[in-house]
Amino acid sequence: MSDMFRESEHLIHRVSLLTANSEILLKVLLKTLCIAPNLPTFMRSNSEIEELCIELLDTTTSILFEVVLCAAEHPTYDSNLNLSGTIQILEQNFSTFGVLFGKIVERGLHLVSRTVNPAGTLPLYHVFYLVEILSSNSSLCRQQLRRDHTEDVRYYCSNPELKIQRYSPLQTITIECIRKTVTAHLLDFNWSSHVACFVV
């Protein structure tokens, strides 16, 4: 699905696809993305299954990124494909989307817990773009970020080993998303003293 979005040359074509038939695809897609796999306990220690779950999470994040980007960059106020309508659908399914949002945040923190090479910049950007824009526009996401992840962000962002390699694609905009997430939603965290640790 994310590949299909990128193959559409014009944003309006993506919007037309998502809003066809009274936004049925948009609603079903968002509800489906909210459903995380429910694995039996004995399967969670299987490394192959774990890798597949990470791949599924990255794909889900990529698709959600494309949808939210469409809604944010090309709002169609006569449909649900605007940021407010899209977030409303997600919040209506927050019992499941909240779990996904938490996993997306945790994935982002995992990615920045080590040196981020050029290939890792894109998924990192996807994560923090979503975290920043959802936290800015959804009180439920903002509350969950502050309640469940403030200490994790404090820990990982104070580690000098967390860095994005210089000249990585999207380096500047990714750091900007991380900065906005921290300064806008975790106000008690002193970002300015630690932002340099993301650049070497």
XYZ file of C-alpha atoms in Angstrom:
200
model
C 0.000 0.000 0.000
C 2.781 2.456 0.861
C 4.574 1.553 -2.383
C 1.364 2.218 -4.273
C 1.074 5.660 -2.685
C 4.616 6.546 -3.696
C 3.994 5.388 -7.264
C 1.171 7.944 -7.563
C 2.799 10.969 -9.157
C 0.249 13.448 -7.889
C -1.040 13.819 -4.365
C -4.552 14.360 -5.694
C -4.543 10.788 -7.073
C -3.765 9.410 -3.633
C -6.503 11.544 -2.133
C -9.013 10.354 -4.759
C -8.183 6.729 -3.956
C -8.642 7.171 -0.213
C -11.835 9.200 -0.473
C -13.625 7.032 -3.048
C -17.033 5.594 -2.071
C -17.586 7.884 0.908
C -14.097 7.266 2.337
C -14.792 3.554 2.854
C -11.179 2.631 2.045
C -9.849 5.295 4.396
C -12.015 4.152 7.303
C -11.354 0.444 6.785
C -7.635 1.047 6.259
C -7.243 3.080 9.457
C -9.252 0.596 11.514
C -7.207 -2.290 10.112
C -3.908 -0.542 10.829
C -4.958 -0.157 14.468
C -5.164 -3.917 14.995
C -1.898 -5.311 16.332
C -1.150 -9.028 16.022
C -2.107 -10.919 19.168
C 0.571 -13.564 19.542
C 0.479 -16.396 22.084
C 3.095 -15.991 24.804
C 5.143 -18.984 23.654
C 5.606 -17.431 20.192
C 6.898 -14.077 21.424
C 10.345 -15.455 22.186
C 10.732 -16.790 18.647
C 13.318 -14.589 16.912
C 11.859 -15.174 13.457
C 8.368 -14.225 14.647
C 9.811 -11.176 16.379
C 11.482 -10.032 13.158
C 8.219 -10.453 11.272
C 6.398 -8.378 13.901
C 8.994 -5.604 13.550
C 8.610 -5.716 9.775
C 4.834 -5.525 10.147
C 5.141 -2.562 12.516
C 7.483 -0.729 10.122
C 5.096 -1.356 7.219
C 2.114 -0.211 9.278
C 4.006 2.918 10.306
C 4.921 3.616 6.681
C 1.312 3.317 5.499
C -0.008 5.427 8.375
C 2.653 8.023 7.575
C 1.476 8.203 3.950
C -2.176 8.591 4.985
C -1.487 11.250 7.620
C 0.824 13.076 5.213
C -1.953 13.143 2.593
C -4.403 14.462 5.157
C -2.012 17.095 6.459
C -0.683 18.301 3.098
C -3.832 18.134 0.994
C -6.855 18.626 3.245
C -10.218 17.952 1.610
C -12.675 19.538 3.981
C -15.694 17.968 2.319
C -14.496 14.510 3.390
C -12.719 12.754 6.261
C -9.364 13.074 4.500
C -8.263 16.075 6.477
C -6.143 15.885 9.576
C -9.046 16.432 11.948
C -11.210 13.753 10.326
C -8.350 11.254 10.101
C -7.430 11.696 13.767
C -11.095 11.443 14.726
C -11.250 7.989 13.121
C -8.094 6.946 14.980
C -9.406 8.251 18.302
C -12.682 6.395 17.799
C -10.557 3.238 17.743
C -8.143 4.317 20.471
C -8.531 1.111 22.460
C -6.513 -0.516 19.671
C -4.798 2.517 18.141
C -3.365 3.487 21.534
C -1.493 0.183 21.568
C -0.159 0.834 18.064
C 0.831 4.404 18.961
C 2.792 3.099 21.946
C 4.579 0.570 19.749
C 5.445 3.282 17.215
C 6.979 5.435 19.956
C 8.924 2.471 21.328
C 10.162 1.635 17.832
C 11.428 5.177 17.400
C 13.246 5.069 20.718
C 14.793 1.746 19.752
C 16.003 3.197 16.440
C 17.732 6.133 18.161
C 19.261 3.952 20.860
C 22.192 3.382 18.513
C 23.983 5.210 15.730
C 21.461 5.803 12.955
C 22.996 5.025 9.569
C 21.686 6.589 6.329
C 19.389 3.634 5.625
C 17.788 3.996 9.056
C 16.921 7.671 8.691
C 13.701 7.149 6.701
C 11.921 4.857 9.202
C 13.104 7.137 12.007
C 11.593 10.123 10.187
C 8.319 8.238 9.665
C 8.095 7.509 13.383
C 8.819 10.984 14.695
C 6.734 12.732 12.028
C 3.773 10.648 13.180
C 4.499 11.052 16.885
C 4.859 14.824 16.541
C 1.809 15.468 14.366
C -0.456 13.042 16.250
C 0.601 14.415 19.625
C 0.020 17.953 18.360
C -3.504 17.210 17.172
C -4.759 14.436 19.462
C -5.108 14.956 23.199
C -5.257 11.167 23.656
C -1.915 10.648 21.909
C -0.362 13.559 23.781
C -1.540 12.231 27.145
C -0.242 8.746 26.367
C 3.122 10.110 25.222
C 3.533 12.069 28.441
C 2.206 9.323 30.702
C 4.067 6.355 29.259
C 7.181 7.613 27.490
C 8.558 10.753 29.149
C 11.230 8.867 31.091
C 12.192 6.760 28.058
C 12.661 9.876 25.935
C 14.661 11.479 28.748
C 16.901 8.415 28.992
C 17.546 7.868 25.291
C 17.993 11.530 24.400
C 20.543 12.049 27.154
C 22.749 9.267 25.797
C 25.658 10.618 23.715
C 25.638 7.469 21.594
C 22.315 8.473 20.063
C 23.106 10.157 16.803
C 22.212 10.421 13.169
C 25.223 10.168 10.903
C 26.106 13.412 9.168
C 24.801 13.790 5.611
C 22.171 11.102 6.122
C 19.036 11.655 4.013
C 16.372 13.603 5.901
C 18.842 14.298 8.708
C 17.753 17.880 9.340
C 14.010 17.301 9.100
C 14.197 14.182 11.272
C 16.028 16.055 14.010
C 13.441 18.819 13.711
C 10.611 16.305 14.257
C 12.380 14.888 17.302
C 12.938 18.398 18.647
C 9.299 19.363 18.143
C 8.108 16.184 19.837
C 10.200 16.825 22.910
C 9.807 20.586 23.243
C 6.102 20.697 22.434
C 4.893 17.692 24.397
C 7.499 16.933 27.061
C 8.043 20.474 28.258
C 9.925 19.542 31.414
C 12.730 18.008 29.325
C 15.703 20.261 28.535
C 16.132 19.510 24.853
C 18.680 22.187 24.003
C 21.411 20.589 26.102
C 21.039 17.262 24.319
C 20.147 18.008 20.689
C 23.796 17.895 19.680
C 24.014 14.205 20.526
C 21.961 13.416 17.402
C 24.615 14.829 15.062
C 28.188 13.717 14.606
